Amino acid sequence: MNPEPSETKRYPTDLPSLAAALVRLESENPPGNESACAEYVHDWFTHHGIESTLVDEPDPDRKQVGARIGSGRPTVVLNGHLDVVPAGDPDEWTYPPYGGVIEDGRLYGRGSVDMKTAIAIAMLTALNLRSAIENGSLDGSIVVHAAMGEETADPGTKSLLDAGFDGDIGVVLEPTQCRVATSEKGMAWYEISWPGEPAHASDPDRGTNPIDHVRPVLARLNDYDASLRERRDSLCGQAYATVTQISAGEGSNKAVLADRTAVTLDRRILPDETIDAVDDEIEQVVSELNRDHGIEATWDRAETYSSAEIPIDHPLAEIFREHSTAVTDAAPDPWGIRASTDVREFINHADIPAITWGPGSLAQAHTVDEYVDLDEARDGLEILERAARTILSMDTSEFD
């Protein structure tokens, strides 16, 4: 029999061990396996004497965690998500995707950079500053999120904020190589579909093949994308509309014309664009296709991430730029992230100023043999602690 691990090993306080422990807890989404990892985070906080709550909303089968130290202001919210994208075929990996292998200064595994290591630095920052908060050396408080569902736009972070795990400012700990992002693109997935009339392929003229319309649909969407690329945000770059999926006849006999064809359009949304305005553009595109080609297409918007931004000179951003450049060679110039993160829930839903910032490279996210450089992670922990100390020593009015 193997002996039970000691409490120190089960609930480590060194960054590599804690990050590796989180990586070893598979939390793929889909289908949404966050609960085991959430329970570990909750147990870790409880073991170290930090108030922590397992939150059942919005889905009791997909738990998440809100933790808090202190009750004063300002309150900084450190946000990370528990879910990871599926690892795929483990045989394609050099290291087991959920092995949490540490080798040559890197932690390997699905979620190592996106974003279990960032959750670990949030947990350790809360622990390391607890004494100063509790003895009054620091006036403010820290809230930590370990949220569900970020990868598929589920309202994990939103529900944590609504449950009272909110604050004056927020830091969404996505991997940015410790560069400060004050804005981000949004994203919406549109499914544009149109009907056919099934018939046996031996006598196709008796039916209507919806696949015949794919070419004009793609041509019109390519024109739409070309027009969008002329729109540019100084921090986030260009807008895009990219066809990412085409489907027809799934589950049907291959000798039968499909009853429906659909394309999925990934629309990247700039900070000065609204979802309603983008909906209107898609409606116009589909209406033109129906008018010009007799397609009878309809559209539906699925997952949606709104764009978000705060002023580039907001004190929160300035504090993180100052400490990031003091510890690393992170670029200090204003910047926006092209991906979509839960920062939108802070800014748009809860009206809380927030940035996207964290250690590690976004280029490693969702890849085979995903890894995080542990020296970069340690730098991230140092920066986060330094920035939190600065913030918790400030007057709340400075963040208004």
XYZ file of C-alpha atoms in Angstrom:
400
model
C 0.000 0.000 0.000
C 1.141 3.518 -0.769
C 1.087 5.828 2.237
C -1.260 8.785 2.193
C 0.558 11.977 1.152
C 1.336 14.392 3.952
C -0.843 17.456 4.324
C 2.119 19.559 3.147
C 2.310 17.575 -0.081
C -1.457 17.516 -0.560
C -1.795 21.280 -0.101
C 1.622 22.669 -1.152
C 2.640 26.291 -0.846
C 5.401 26.281 -3.452
C 4.295 27.393 -6.887
C 5.511 24.479 -9.055
C 3.945 21.845 -6.809
C 0.623 23.669 -6.488
C 0.357 24.380 -10.207
C 1.219 20.740 -10.995
C -1.429 19.514 -8.544
C -4.056 21.588 -10.352
C -2.951 20.374 -13.783
C -3.293 16.751 -12.651
C -6.995 17.309 -11.991
C -8.638 16.898 -15.392
C -11.269 19.598 -15.879
C -12.115 19.461 -19.563
C -14.837 21.616 -21.053
C -16.696 20.246 -22.839
C -18.182 18.386 -21.087
C -17.548 20.510 -17.990
C -15.530 18.519 -15.447
C -14.550 21.411 -13.175
C -15.950 20.064 -9.890
C -13.011 17.889 -8.771
C -10.585 20.748 -9.321
C -12.936 23.200 -7.601
C -13.172 20.916 -4.574
C -9.378 20.738 -4.369
C -9.047 24.534 -4.520
C -11.707 24.855 -1.818
C -9.956 22.261 0.364
C -6.595 23.998 -0.149
C -8.004 27.323 1.020
C -9.754 25.684 3.956
C -6.591 23.830 4.979
C -4.698 27.113 5.035
C -7.382 28.905 7.050
C -8.807 31.042 4.272
C -12.557 31.573 3.935
C -13.714 29.744 0.820
C -17.067 28.794 -0.700
C -17.989 26.103 -3.194
C -20.512 27.823 -5.452
C -23.237 25.753 -7.127
C -24.442 28.466 -9.497
C -24.941 28.414 -12.413
C -24.660 24.606 -12.541
C -24.581 22.391 -9.405
C -22.755 19.701 -11.385
C -19.954 22.117 -12.264
C -18.805 23.685 -9.030
C -16.589 26.750 -8.756
C -14.894 28.607 -5.919
C -14.967 32.059 -4.393
C -12.488 32.868 -1.603
C -11.941 36.032 0.395
C -9.363 37.493 2.759
C -10.255 40.655 4.669
C -13.267 42.929 4.540
C -11.728 46.327 3.905
C -11.384 48.336 0.734
C -10.087 48.512 -1.854
C -10.879 44.951 -2.824
C -8.970 43.379 -5.693
C -10.499 40.342 -7.414
C -8.059 37.798 -8.857
C -9.916 35.790 -11.483
C -8.976 32.484 -13.071
C -10.943 29.718 -14.769
C -10.782 26.036 -13.891
C -11.895 24.595 -17.214
C -9.506 23.540 -19.942
C -10.085 22.606 -23.556
C -9.996 18.854 -24.285
C -6.506 17.401 -24.562
C -7.317 15.210 -27.562
C -5.328 12.063 -28.269
C -2.865 11.563 -25.381
C -0.588 9.576 -27.708
C 0.174 12.813 -29.529
C 1.649 14.280 -26.349
C 5.279 13.840 -25.295
C 4.144 14.078 -21.676
C 0.782 12.854 -20.337
C -1.644 15.759 -20.666
C -2.706 15.368 -17.030
C 0.615 14.157 -15.642
C 1.740 17.565 -14.385
C 5.315 16.725 -15.405
C 8.020 19.222 -14.462
C 11.139 19.016 -16.592
C 13.860 21.493 -17.612
C 12.134 24.375 -15.838
C 8.774 23.808 -17.485
C 5.459 22.465 -16.233
C 3.772 20.414 -18.947
C 0.100 19.545 -19.248
C -3.281 20.693 -20.429
C -4.118 23.884 -18.576
C -0.552 24.532 -17.426
C -0.538 27.950 -19.086
C -4.281 28.369 -19.676
C -4.667 28.816 -16.820
C -4.040 26.611 -13.799
C -0.640 28.166 -13.021
C -2.342 31.560 -12.884
C -4.918 30.188 -10.440
C -2.004 28.939 -8.347
C -0.364 32.378 -8.221
C -3.705 33.902 -7.189
C -4.065 31.341 -4.392
C -0.506 31.920 -3.184
C -0.817 35.705 -3.368
C -3.871 35.517 -1.125
C -2.039 33.237 1.295
C 1.162 35.289 1.318
C -0.659 38.574 1.998
C -3.108 37.165 4.530
C -1.093 38.146 7.615
C -0.620 41.729 6.424
C -4.337 42.045 5.685
C -5.433 40.468 8.940
C -3.053 42.520 11.123
C -4.031 45.756 9.414
C -0.768 46.446 7.640
C -2.760 46.400 4.430
C -6.209 47.990 4.523
C -7.934 46.264 1.660
C -9.016 42.725 0.837
C -8.473 40.034 -1.771
C -11.068 37.895 -3.540
C -10.043 34.871 -5.588
C -12.162 33.293 -8.317
C -11.698 29.749 -9.585
C -14.449 29.894 -12.185
C -16.163 27.358 -14.403
C -16.978 27.565 -18.075
C -14.783 30.319 -19.483
C -13.790 28.292 -22.532
C -17.400 28.031 -23.722
C -18.791 31.401 -22.559
C -20.665 29.912 -19.595
C -21.539 32.477 -16.903
C -19.133 31.208 -14.232
C -17.374 34.492 -13.522
C -20.636 36.383 -13.880
C -22.314 34.191 -11.259
C -19.369 34.565 -8.851
C -19.582 38.343 -9.129
C -23.355 38.183 -8.606
C -22.850 35.938 -5.561
C -20.897 38.710 -3.803
C -17.367 37.748 -4.789
C -16.836 41.167 -6.311
C -14.636 44.142 -5.596
C -13.335 47.517 -6.699
C -11.006 46.258 -9.420
C -10.299 42.958 -11.163
C -7.385 41.095 -12.693
C -8.198 38.313 -15.170
C -5.116 36.117 -15.072
C -4.845 34.905 -18.665
C -1.355 34.340 -20.129
C -0.112 37.646 -21.599
C 3.626 37.286 -20.792
C 2.930 39.810 -18.033
C 1.868 42.474 -20.508
C -1.109 44.601 -19.444
C -4.201 44.474 -21.663
C -6.767 47.221 -21.072
C -9.029 46.152 -23.925
C -10.037 43.005 -25.734
C -11.941 41.898 -28.767
C -15.289 40.242 -28.452
C -16.424 37.166 -30.339
C -19.705 35.779 -31.551
C -20.450 32.547 -33.401
C -23.180 32.767 -35.996
C -24.759 29.732 -37.632
C -26.194 30.523 -41.037
C -28.268 27.660 -42.441
C -30.656 26.955 -45.282
C -32.906 24.049 -46.282
C -32.683 21.499 -49.072
C -35.092 18.897 -50.368
C -33.809 15.340 -49.832
C -33.761 12.962 -52.786
C -31.758 9.902 -53.742
C -28.458 10.821 -55.363
C -29.270 8.469 -58.259
C -32.014 10.935 -59.249
C -30.836 14.263 -57.754
C -33.069 16.460 -59.911
C -36.074 15.283 -57.893
C -34.728 17.192 -54.884
C -32.784 20.339 -54.030
C -29.194 20.046 -52.901
C -28.491 22.759 -50.296
C -24.752 22.231 -50.762
C -25.065 23.968 -54.142
C -25.473 27.244 -52.249
C -22.199 26.917 -50.339
C -20.178 28.751 -52.985
C -22.280 31.943 -53.106
C -22.578 31.925 -49.320
C -18.796 31.654 -48.893
C -18.217 34.321 -51.527
C -20.540 36.772 -49.741
C -18.998 36.012 -46.349
C -15.514 36.502 -47.797
C -16.597 39.929 -49.062
C -17.955 40.716 -45.605
C -14.665 39.679 -44.010
C -12.705 41.826 -46.456
C -14.766 44.878 -45.530
C -14.287 44.185 -41.810
C -10.508 44.049 -42.154
C -10.603 47.751 -42.967
C -11.833 48.369 -39.406
C -8.996 48.544 -36.909
C -8.618 49.239 -33.216
C -5.294 50.785 -32.201
C -4.806 48.212 -29.423
C -6.683 45.084 -30.548
C -6.077 45.081 -34.292
C -8.581 44.174 -37.008
C -12.118 42.871 -37.034
C -12.662 39.523 -38.753
C -15.412 37.207 -39.948
C -14.076 33.698 -40.534
C -15.974 30.601 -41.615
C -14.811 27.844 -39.279
C -17.275 25.001 -39.989
C -19.465 23.733 -42.819
C -21.963 20.961 -42.170
C -24.469 19.052 -44.271
C -26.012 15.604 -44.181
C -24.449 14.405 -40.920
C -25.946 11.100 -39.872
C -27.662 10.637 -43.221
C -27.059 8.069 -45.933
C -24.298 9.299 -48.238
C -26.526 8.586 -51.244
C -29.161 11.111 -50.133
C -29.173 14.874 -50.651
C -28.884 16.745 -47.359
C -31.976 18.311 -45.865
C -30.014 21.312 -44.582
C -26.599 22.949 -44.847
C -25.022 25.295 -42.320
C -21.881 27.372 -41.968
C -20.455 28.689 -38.728
C -19.076 32.221 -38.834
C -16.607 33.360 -36.166
C -16.977 37.139 -35.868
C -14.274 39.011 -33.940
C -15.666 42.233 -32.502
C -13.725 45.436 -31.810
C -14.230 47.429 -28.577
C -16.217 50.162 -30.347
C -18.628 47.658 -31.932
C -21.782 46.392 -30.263
C -23.414 42.973 -30.473
C -26.644 44.573 -31.693
C -24.803 46.295 -34.537
C -23.080 43.042 -35.526
C -26.435 41.237 -35.465
C -27.754 43.873 -37.873
C -24.802 43.266 -40.213
C -25.396 39.512 -40.244
C -29.090 40.082 -40.903
C -28.197 42.264 -43.878
C -25.755 39.671 -45.276
C -28.338 36.873 -44.981
C -31.098 39.027 -46.471
C -28.890 39.796 -49.478
C -28.127 36.100 -49.978
C -31.822 35.253 -49.884
C -32.687 38.065 -52.298
C -29.900 37.402 -54.785
C -29.728 33.611 -54.672
C -33.099 32.422 -53.379
C -31.462 30.539 -50.519
C -34.065 30.964 -47.730
C -31.295 31.145 -45.149
C -31.750 31.967 -41.476
C -29.182 32.806 -38.809
C -28.718 32.251 -35.112
C -26.082 33.607 -32.720
C -24.637 31.001 -30.368
C -21.796 31.702 -27.936
C -21.121 35.377 -27.437
C -18.267 37.244 -25.798
C -18.712 41.008 -25.811
C -15.701 43.266 -26.273
C -14.520 45.357 -23.325
C -12.117 48.159 -22.462
C -11.000 50.587 -19.762
C -8.860 53.731 -20.197
C -5.249 52.886 -21.026
C -4.073 55.153 -18.188
C -6.358 53.667 -15.528
C -4.432 53.399 -12.197
C -4.863 49.612 -12.176
C -3.126 49.333 -15.537
C -0.373 51.741 -14.534
C 0.369 49.797 -11.345
C 0.712 46.501 -13.181
C 2.844 48.061 -15.929
C 5.172 49.518 -13.315
C 5.686 46.259 -11.442
C 5.785 44.104 -14.574
C 8.544 46.157 -16.172
C 10.462 46.231 -12.877
C 10.551 42.430 -12.705
C 10.468 41.358 -16.391
C 11.049 42.751 -19.861
C 7.307 42.977 -20.533
C 6.495 45.777 -22.962
C 5.028 48.769 -21.064
C 3.145 50.332 -23.982
C -0.657 50.266 -24.121
C -1.995 47.012 -25.524
C -5.187 45.085 -26.185
C -5.648 41.318 -26.306
C -7.072 39.776 -29.473
C -8.621 36.809 -27.685
C -11.743 36.987 -25.516
C -11.629 36.596 -21.734
C -13.882 36.949 -18.711
C -12.706 40.536 -18.262
C -15.916 41.482 -20.076
C -17.955 40.242 -17.111
C -16.143 42.664 -14.811
C -16.340 45.676 -17.112
C -19.665 45.219 -18.892
C -21.718 43.235 -16.389
C -20.479 44.368 -12.973
C -19.052 47.802 -13.910
C -15.728 46.895 -12.272
C -12.521 48.175 -13.918
C -10.369 45.192 -14.852
C -7.331 44.192 -16.894
C -6.195 40.970 -18.514
C -2.710 40.057 -17.282
C -0.732 36.958 -16.374
C 2.442 34.935 -16.854
C 3.069 32.570 -19.745
C 2.482 32.796 -23.466
C -0.954 32.684 -25.077
C 0.717 30.889 -27.997
C 0.968 27.803 -25.756
C -2.757 27.760 -24.936
C -4.737 24.828 -26.370
C -1.632 23.229 -27.911
C -0.268 19.682 -27.745
C 2.492 19.565 -25.092
C 1.179 22.779 -23.574
C 3.601 24.135 -21.011
C 4.450 27.123 -18.835
C 7.946 28.337 -18.064
C 8.249 28.173 -14.280
C 10.676 31.092 -14.046
C 8.064 33.213 -15.835
C 5.442 31.890 -13.425
C 7.592 32.857 -10.423
C 8.027 36.332 -11.891
C 4.253 36.502 -12.254
C 3.781 35.615 -8.598
C 6.250 38.306 -7.546
C 4.575 40.935 -9.727
C 1.091 40.016 -8.525
C 2.122 40.232 -4.879
C 3.862 43.569 -5.416
C 0.942 45.012 -7.344
C -1.573 43.762 -4.779
C 0.401 45.374 -1.966
C 0.375 48.664 -3.841
C -3.347 48.469 -4.558
C -4.323 47.492 -1.022
C -2.423 50.513 0.328
C -4.337 52.986 -1.845
C -7.511 54.959 -1.329
C -10.553 53.439 -3.022
C -11.380 56.748 -4.684
C -8.274 56.434 -6.849
C -9.965 53.631 -8.772
C -13.258 55.446 -9.414
